[in-house]
Short mmCIF file of C-alpha atoms and ligand atoms in Angstrom, two decimals:
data_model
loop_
_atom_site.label_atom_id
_atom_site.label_comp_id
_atom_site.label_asym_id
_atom_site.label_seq_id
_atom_site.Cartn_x
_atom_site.Cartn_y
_atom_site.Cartn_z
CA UNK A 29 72.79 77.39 84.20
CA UNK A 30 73.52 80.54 86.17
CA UNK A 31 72.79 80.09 90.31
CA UNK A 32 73.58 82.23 93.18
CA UNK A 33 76.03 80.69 95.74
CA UNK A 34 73.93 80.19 98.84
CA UNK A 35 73.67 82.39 101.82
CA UNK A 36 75.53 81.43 105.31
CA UNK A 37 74.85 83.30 108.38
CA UNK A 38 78.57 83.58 110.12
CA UNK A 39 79.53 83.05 114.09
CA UNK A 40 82.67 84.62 115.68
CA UNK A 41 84.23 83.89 118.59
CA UNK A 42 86.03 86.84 119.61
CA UNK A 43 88.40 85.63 122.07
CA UNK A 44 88.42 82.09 124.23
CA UNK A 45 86.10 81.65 126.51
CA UNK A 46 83.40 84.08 124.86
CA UNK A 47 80.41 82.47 122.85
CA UNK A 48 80.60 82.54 119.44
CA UNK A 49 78.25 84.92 118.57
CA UNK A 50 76.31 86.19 115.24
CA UNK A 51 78.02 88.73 113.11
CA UNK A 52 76.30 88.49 109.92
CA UNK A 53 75.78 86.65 106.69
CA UNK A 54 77.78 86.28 103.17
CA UNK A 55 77.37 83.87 99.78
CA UNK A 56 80.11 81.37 99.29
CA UNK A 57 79.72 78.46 97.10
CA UNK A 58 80.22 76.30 99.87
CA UNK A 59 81.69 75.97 103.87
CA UNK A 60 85.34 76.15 102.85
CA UNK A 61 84.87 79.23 100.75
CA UNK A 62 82.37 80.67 103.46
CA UNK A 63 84.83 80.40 106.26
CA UNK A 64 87.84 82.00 104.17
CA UNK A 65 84.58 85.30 102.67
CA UNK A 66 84.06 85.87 106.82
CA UNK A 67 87.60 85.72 107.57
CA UNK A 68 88.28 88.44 105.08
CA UNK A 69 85.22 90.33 105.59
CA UNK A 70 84.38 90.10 109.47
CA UNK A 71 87.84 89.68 110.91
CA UNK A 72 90.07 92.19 109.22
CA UNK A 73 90.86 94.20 112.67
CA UNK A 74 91.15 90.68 114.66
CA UNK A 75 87.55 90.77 116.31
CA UNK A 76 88.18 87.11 116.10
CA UNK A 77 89.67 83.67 116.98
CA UNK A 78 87.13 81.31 115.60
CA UNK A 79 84.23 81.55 113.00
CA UNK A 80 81.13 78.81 112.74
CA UNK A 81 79.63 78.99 109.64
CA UNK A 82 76.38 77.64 108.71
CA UNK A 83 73.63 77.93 105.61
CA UNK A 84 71.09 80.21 106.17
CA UNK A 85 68.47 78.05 104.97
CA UNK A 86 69.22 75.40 107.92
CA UNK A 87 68.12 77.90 110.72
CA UNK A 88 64.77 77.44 112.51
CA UNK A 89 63.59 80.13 113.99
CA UNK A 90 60.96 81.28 116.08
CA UNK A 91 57.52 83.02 114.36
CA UNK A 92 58.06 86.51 116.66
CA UNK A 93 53.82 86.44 115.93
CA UNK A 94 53.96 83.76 118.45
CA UNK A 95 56.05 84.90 120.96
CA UNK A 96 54.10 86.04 123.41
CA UNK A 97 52.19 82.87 124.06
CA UNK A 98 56.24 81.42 123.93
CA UNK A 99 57.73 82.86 126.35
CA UNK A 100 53.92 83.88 128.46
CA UNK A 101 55.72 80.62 130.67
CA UNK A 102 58.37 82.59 132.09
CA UNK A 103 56.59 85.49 132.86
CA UNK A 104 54.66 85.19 135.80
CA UNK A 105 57.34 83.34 137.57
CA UNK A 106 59.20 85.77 140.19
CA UNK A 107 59.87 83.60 141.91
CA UNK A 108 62.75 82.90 140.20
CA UNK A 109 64.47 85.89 140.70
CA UNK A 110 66.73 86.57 143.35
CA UNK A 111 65.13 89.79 144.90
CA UNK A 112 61.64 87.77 145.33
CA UNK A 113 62.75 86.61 148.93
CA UNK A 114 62.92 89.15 152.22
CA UNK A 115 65.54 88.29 154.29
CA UNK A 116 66.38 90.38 157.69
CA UNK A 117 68.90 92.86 156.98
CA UNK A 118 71.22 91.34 159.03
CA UNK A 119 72.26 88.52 156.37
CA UNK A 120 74.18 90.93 154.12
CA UNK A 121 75.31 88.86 151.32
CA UNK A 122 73.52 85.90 150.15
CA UNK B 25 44.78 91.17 113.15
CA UNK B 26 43.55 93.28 110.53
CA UNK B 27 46.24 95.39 108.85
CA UNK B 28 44.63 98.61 110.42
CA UNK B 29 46.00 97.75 113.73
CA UNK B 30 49.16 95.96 112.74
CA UNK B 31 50.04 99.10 111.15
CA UNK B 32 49.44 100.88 114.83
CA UNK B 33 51.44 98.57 116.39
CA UNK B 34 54.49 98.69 113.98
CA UNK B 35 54.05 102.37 114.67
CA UNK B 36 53.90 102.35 118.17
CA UNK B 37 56.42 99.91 118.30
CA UNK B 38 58.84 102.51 116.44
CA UNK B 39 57.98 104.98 118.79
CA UNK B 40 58.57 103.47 121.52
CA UNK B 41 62.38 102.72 120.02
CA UNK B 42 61.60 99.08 119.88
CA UNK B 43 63.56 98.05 116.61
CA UNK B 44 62.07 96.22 113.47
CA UNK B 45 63.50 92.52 113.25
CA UNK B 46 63.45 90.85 110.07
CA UNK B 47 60.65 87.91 110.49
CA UNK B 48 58.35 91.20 112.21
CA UNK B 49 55.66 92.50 110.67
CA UNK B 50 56.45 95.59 108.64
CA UNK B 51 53.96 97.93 105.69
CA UNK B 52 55.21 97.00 102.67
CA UNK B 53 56.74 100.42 101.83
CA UNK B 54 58.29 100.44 105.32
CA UNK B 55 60.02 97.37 103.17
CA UNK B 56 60.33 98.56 99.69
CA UNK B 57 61.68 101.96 101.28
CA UNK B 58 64.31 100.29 103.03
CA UNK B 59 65.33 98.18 100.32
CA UNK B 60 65.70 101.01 98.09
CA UNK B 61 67.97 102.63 100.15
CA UNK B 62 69.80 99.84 101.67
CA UNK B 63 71.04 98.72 98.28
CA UNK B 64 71.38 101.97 97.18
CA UNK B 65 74.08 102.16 100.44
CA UNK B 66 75.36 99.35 99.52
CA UNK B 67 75.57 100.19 95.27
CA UNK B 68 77.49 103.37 96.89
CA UNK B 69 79.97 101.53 98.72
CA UNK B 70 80.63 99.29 95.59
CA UNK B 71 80.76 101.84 93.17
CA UNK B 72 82.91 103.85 95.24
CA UNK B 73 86.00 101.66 95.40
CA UNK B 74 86.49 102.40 91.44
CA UNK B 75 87.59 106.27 92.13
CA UNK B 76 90.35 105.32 94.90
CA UNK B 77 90.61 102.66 93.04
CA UNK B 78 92.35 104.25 90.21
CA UNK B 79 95.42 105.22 92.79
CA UNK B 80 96.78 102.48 94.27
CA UNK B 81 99.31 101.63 91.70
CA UNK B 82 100.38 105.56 91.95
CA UNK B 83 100.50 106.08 95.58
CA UNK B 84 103.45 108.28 96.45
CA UNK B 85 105.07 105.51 98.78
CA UNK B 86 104.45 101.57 100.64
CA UNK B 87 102.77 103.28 103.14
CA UNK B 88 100.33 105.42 101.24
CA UNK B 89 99.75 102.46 99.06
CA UNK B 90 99.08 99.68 101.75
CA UNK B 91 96.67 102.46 103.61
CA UNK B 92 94.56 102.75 100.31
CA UNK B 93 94.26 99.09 99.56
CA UNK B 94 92.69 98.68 103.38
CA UNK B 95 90.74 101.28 102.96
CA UNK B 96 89.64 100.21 99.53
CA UNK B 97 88.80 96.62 100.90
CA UNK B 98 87.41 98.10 103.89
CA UNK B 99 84.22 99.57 101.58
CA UNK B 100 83.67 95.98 99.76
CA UNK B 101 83.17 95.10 103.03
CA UNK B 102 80.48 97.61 103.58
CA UNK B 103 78.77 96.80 100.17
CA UNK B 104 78.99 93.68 101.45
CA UNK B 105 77.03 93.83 105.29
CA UNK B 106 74.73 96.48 103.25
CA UNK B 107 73.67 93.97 100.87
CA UNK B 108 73.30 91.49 103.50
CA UNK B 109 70.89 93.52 105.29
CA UNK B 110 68.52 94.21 102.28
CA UNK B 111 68.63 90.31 101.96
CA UNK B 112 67.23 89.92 105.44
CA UNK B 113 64.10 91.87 103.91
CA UNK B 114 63.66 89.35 101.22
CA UNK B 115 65.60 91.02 98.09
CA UNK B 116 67.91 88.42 96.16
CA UNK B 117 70.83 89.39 95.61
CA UNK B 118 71.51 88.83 91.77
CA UNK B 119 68.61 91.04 91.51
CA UNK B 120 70.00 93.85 93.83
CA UNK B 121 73.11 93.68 91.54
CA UNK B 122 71.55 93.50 88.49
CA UNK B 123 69.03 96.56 89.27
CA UNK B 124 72.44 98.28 89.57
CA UNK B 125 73.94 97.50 86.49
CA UNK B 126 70.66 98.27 84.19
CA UNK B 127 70.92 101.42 85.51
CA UNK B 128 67.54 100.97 87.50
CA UNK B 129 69.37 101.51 91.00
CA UNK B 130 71.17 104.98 92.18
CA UNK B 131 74.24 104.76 93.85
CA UNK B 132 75.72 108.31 95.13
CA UNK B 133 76.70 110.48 92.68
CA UNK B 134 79.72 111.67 94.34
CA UNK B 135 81.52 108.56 92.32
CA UNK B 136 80.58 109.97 89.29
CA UNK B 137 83.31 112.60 89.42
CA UNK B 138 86.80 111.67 88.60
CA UNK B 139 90.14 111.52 90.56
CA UNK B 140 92.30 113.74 88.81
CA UNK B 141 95.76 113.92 91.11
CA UNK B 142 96.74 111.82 94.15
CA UNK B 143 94.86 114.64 96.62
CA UNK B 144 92.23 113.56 95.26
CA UNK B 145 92.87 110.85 97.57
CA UNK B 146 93.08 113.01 100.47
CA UNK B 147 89.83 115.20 99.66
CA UNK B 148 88.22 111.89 99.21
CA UNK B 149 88.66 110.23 102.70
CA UNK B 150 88.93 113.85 104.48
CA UNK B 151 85.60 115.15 102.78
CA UNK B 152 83.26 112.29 101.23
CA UNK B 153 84.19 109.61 104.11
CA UNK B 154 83.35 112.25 106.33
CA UNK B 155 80.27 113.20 104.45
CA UNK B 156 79.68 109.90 104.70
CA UNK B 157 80.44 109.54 108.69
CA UNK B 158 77.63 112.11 109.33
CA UNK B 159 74.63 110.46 107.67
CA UNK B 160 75.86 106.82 109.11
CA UNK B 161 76.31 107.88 112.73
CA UNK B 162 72.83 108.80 112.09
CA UNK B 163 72.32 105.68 110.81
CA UNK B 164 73.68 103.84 114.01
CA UNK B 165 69.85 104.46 115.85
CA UNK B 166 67.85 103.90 112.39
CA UNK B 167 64.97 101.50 113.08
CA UNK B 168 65.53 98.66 111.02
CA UNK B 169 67.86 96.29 112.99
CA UNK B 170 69.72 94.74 110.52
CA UNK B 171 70.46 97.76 108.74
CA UNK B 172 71.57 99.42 112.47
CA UNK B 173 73.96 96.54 113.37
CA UNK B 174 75.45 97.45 109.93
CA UNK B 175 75.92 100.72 110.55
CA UNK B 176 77.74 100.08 113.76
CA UNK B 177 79.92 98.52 112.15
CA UNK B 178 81.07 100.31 109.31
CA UNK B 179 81.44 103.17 111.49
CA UNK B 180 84.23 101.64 113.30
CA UNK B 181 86.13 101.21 110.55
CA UNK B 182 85.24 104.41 108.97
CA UNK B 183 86.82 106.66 111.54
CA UNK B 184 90.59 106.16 109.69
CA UNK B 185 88.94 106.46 106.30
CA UNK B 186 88.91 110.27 107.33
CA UNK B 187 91.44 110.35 108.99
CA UNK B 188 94.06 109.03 106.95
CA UNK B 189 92.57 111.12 104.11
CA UNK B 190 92.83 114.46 106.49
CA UNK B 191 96.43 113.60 107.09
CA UNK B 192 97.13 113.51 102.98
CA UNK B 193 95.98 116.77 102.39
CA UNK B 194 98.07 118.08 105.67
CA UNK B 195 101.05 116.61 104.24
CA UNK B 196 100.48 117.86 101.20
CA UNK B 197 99.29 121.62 102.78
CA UNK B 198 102.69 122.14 104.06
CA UNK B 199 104.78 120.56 101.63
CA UNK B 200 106.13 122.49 98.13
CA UNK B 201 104.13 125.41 97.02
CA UNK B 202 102.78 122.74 93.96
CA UNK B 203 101.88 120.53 96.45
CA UNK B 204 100.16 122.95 99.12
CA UNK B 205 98.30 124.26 95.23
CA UNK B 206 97.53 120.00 94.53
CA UNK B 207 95.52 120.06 97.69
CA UNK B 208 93.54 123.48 97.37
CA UNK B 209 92.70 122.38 93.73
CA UNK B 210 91.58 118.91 94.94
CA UNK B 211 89.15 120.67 97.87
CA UNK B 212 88.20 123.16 95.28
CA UNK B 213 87.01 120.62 93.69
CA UNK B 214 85.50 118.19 95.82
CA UNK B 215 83.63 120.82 98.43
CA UNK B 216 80.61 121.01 96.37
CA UNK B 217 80.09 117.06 95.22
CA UNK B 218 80.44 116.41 99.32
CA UNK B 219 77.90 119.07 100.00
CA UNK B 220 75.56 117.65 97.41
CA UNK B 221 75.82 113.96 99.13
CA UNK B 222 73.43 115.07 101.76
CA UNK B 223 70.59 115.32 98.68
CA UNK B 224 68.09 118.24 98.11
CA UNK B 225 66.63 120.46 100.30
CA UNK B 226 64.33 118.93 103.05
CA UNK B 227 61.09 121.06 101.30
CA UNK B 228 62.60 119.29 97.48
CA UNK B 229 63.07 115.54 99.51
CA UNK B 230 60.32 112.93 97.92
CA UNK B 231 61.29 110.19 100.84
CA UNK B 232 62.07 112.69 103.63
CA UNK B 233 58.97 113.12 105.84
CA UNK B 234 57.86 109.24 105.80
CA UNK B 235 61.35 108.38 106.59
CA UNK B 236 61.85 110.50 109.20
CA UNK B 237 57.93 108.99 110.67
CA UNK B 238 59.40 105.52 110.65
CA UNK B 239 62.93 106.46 112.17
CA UNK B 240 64.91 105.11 109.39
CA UNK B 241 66.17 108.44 109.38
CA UNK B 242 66.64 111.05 112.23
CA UNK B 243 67.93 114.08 110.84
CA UNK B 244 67.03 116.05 107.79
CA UNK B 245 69.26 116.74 104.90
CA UNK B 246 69.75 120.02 105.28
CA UNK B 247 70.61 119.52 109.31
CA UNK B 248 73.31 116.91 108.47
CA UNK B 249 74.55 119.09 105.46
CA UNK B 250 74.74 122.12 108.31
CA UNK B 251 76.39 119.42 110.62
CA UNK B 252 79.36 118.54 107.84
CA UNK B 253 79.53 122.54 107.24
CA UNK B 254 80.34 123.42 110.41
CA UNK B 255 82.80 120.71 111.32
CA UNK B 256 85.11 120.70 108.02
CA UNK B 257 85.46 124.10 107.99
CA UNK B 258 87.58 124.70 110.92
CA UNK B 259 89.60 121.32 109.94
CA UNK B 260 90.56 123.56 106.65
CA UNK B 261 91.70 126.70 108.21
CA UNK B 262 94.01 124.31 110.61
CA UNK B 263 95.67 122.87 107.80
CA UNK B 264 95.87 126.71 105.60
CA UNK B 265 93.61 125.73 102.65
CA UNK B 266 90.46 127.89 101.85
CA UNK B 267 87.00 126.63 101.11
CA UNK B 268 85.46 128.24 97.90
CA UNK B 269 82.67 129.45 98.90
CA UNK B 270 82.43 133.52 98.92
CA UNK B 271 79.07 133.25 100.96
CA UNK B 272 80.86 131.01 103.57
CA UNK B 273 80.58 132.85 107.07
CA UNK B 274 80.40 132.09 110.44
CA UNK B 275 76.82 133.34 111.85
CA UNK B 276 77.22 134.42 115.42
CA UNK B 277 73.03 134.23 116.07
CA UNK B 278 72.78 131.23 114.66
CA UNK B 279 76.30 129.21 115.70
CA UNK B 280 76.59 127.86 112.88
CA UNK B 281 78.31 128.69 109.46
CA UNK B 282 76.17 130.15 106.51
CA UNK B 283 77.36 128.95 103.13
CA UNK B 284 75.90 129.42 99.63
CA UNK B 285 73.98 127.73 97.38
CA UNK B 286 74.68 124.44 95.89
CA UNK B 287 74.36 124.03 92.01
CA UNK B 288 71.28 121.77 91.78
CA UNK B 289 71.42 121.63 88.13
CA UNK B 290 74.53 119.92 88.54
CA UNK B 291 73.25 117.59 91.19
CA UNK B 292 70.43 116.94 89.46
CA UNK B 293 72.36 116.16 85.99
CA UNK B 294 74.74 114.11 87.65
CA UNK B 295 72.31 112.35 89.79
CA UNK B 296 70.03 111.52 86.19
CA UNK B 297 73.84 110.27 84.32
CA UNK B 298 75.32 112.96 82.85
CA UNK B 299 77.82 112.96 85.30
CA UNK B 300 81.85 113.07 84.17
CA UNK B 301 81.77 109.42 84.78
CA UNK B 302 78.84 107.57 84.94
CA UNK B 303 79.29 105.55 81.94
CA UNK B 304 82.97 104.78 82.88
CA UNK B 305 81.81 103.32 86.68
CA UNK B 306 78.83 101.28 85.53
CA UNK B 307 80.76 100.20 82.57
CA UNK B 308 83.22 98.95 84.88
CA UNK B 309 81.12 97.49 87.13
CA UNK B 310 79.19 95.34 83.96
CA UNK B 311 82.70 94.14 82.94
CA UNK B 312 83.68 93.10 86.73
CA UNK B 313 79.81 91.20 86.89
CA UNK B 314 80.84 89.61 83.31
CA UNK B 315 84.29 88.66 83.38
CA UNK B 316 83.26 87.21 87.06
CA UNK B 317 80.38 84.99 85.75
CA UNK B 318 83.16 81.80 84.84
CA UNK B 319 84.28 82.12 88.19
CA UNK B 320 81.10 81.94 90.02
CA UNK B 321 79.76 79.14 87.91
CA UNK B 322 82.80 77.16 88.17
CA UNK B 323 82.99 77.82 92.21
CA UNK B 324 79.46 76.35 92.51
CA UNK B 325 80.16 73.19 90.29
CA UNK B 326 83.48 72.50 92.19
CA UNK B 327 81.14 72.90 95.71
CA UNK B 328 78.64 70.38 93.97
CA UNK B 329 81.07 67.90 92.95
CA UNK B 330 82.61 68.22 96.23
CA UNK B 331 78.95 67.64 97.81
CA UNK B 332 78.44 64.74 95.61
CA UNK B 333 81.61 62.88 96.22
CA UNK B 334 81.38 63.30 100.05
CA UNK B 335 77.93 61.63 100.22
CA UNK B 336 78.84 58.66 97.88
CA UNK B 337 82.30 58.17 100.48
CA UNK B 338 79.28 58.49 103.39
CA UNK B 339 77.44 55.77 101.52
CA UNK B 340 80.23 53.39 100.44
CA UNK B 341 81.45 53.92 104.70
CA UNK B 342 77.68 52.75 105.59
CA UNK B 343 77.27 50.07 103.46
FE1 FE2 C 11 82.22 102.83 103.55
FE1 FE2 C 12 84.87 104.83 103.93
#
């Protein structure tokens, strides 16, 4: 029975104290084998020093039909942000 | 929404340089049309590792040698992000691969033609890489994000593909008179195949006009042919070797270079198989897919085994 190795989507961390960060997917039969396919594919010029892989399938992501009503929340809240408050000129960093 | 106005939106989206994301709605031939030529990309890239293949065990020293085999794994790499991003767009894999070796899928026909003497090598990285270069720095700002962040990508590591292939056929240029005669034969050779990567003329180009409407691409064949023209020229008068062409001048009204006419009965015959080597690359690409099977099958039963033996250890721990 022929079956095609599962996908993984692959994280690199590029150098410590970066996030890990998404660089792309591969097939490998399984973790150890997906770790060694991203090592050899998306680190040949050392863009990295640590990879997270996981199975595609396990991801949840948001519908992108939905996201206005997701993020509608954040949207009206200025308030938030810094330059929302007038201060006298006289304070010059705060 | 009715598709009517998701169709507006996808195209207002486009031109407002807002990219397409996978899970976003998309016409289905925006789709198909990608898919097609993502995995033809990627069948390219593939495909195109059997020519420079055929050196490495002759390269003339460790260096040349160690330069090809990076270079040569550097383009399974590109198959490889290329075939990832036609995934994101719902084609399988297996399929993608298969539609290649029934013949149903095009790869570039450049790989069709063979490599006769190690400057081959050189004209290959100097002229078809840089072909190559031109249409994927294009491809940097095409619309489809996955397909983008791909591009991106392989152009960084593209950049010493030329390069290294520029600096064989310099070598070669000023070494022995046999050698400086190696390299004019290989470019002699080679000009017109890197020419003909670009594809027909805009007015002869089925895809062209939609393409160009949804951004996947942004410059015309013929203006990316121009583009290679004018840049490779000058790199061969630098280096003393002569482009055959007899039409080849430089236009002063225009600023660009005028060149002659490309062969399209030889595109087009090489493009529909009857290229020097179409049966030898998809033959070899069949026996690579065959003599792989055993090793894919096996892979995925020693995963499962693996699988199964961890969660009976789980089991035995919580019990
Ligand atoms: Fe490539
Ligand atoms: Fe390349």
């Amino acid at each position: 029975m022929k079956k095609e190795w599962p996908l993984w989507e692959v994280f690199i961390r590029s150098k410590s104290g970066l996030h890990h960060k998404h660089v792309g997917s591969l097939h490998a039969a399984d973790a150890e084998m997906a770790i060694e396919h991203a090592r050899d594919v998306y680190t040949r010029r050392n863009e990295g020093v640590s990879i997270w892989v996981v199975e595609s399938k396990y991801i949840t992501a948001s519908d992108p039909a939905d996201a206005d009503p997701l993020f509608e929340p954040a949207k009206d809240k200025v308030y938030r942000h810094p330059t929302f408050y007038n201060l006298p000129d006289e304070v010059k960093h705060m | 929404m009715q598709t009517h106005d998701l169709e507006k939106n996808f195209q207002q989206k486009i031109d407002a340089e807002v990219k397409i994301e996978p899970k976003d709605w998309m016409p289905d031939a925006y789709r198909k049309n990608l898919i097609r030529q993502i995995s033809q990309h990627a069948h390219s890239e593939v495909v195109g590792m059997l020519p420079e293949g055929n050196w490495i065990t002759r390269a003339p020293s460790l260096r040349r040698k160690l330069i090809l085999m990076a270079k040569v794994q550097d383009e399974a790499g590109h198959g490889l992000y290329l075939y990832s991003a036609a995934e994101t767009l719902g084609a399988g894999r297996d399929d993608l691969v298969m539609d290649l070796l029934n013949g149903k899928a095009k790869y570039s026909s450049i790989f069709n033609y063979p490599t006769l003497t190690w400057a081959d090598i050189g004209a290959i990285g100097w002229l078809v890489d840089g072909a190559a270069i031109m249409n994927q720095v294009m491809l940097t700002r095409t619309s489809y994000g996955p397909y983008a962040r791909a591009m991106v990508r392989i152009c960084k590591e593209e950049s010493f593909h030329q390069r290294q292939g520029y600096e064989i056929m310099l070598t070669l240029a000023k070494g022995s008179p046999e050698q400086k005669a190696m390299a004019q034969d290989a470019l002699d050779r080679w000009w017109w195949p890197s020419l003909m990567m670009f594809g027909p003329h805009d007015s002869e180009s089925t895809h062209s006009e939609q393409s160009m409407k949804w951004k996947i691409k942004r410059k015309s064949n013929d203006e990316l042919r121009q583009a290679f023209v004018d840049a490779t020229v000058p790199q061969a008068e630098l280096i003393g070797l002569k482009v055959p062409d007899p039409d080849l001048k430089w236009n002063e009204k225009r600023g660009h270079y005028d060149f002659g006419e490309i062969n399209w009965n030889e595109f087009w015959n090489v493009v529909k198989g009857r290229g020097p080597c179409n049966k030898q690359r998809l033959d070899a690409r069949r026996n690579a897919w065959e003599n792989g099977a055993w090793v894919r099958e096996a892979a995925m039963a020693y995963a499962e085994k693996k699988a199964a033996r961890r969660m009976k250890q789980a089991g035995e721990e919580a019990a």
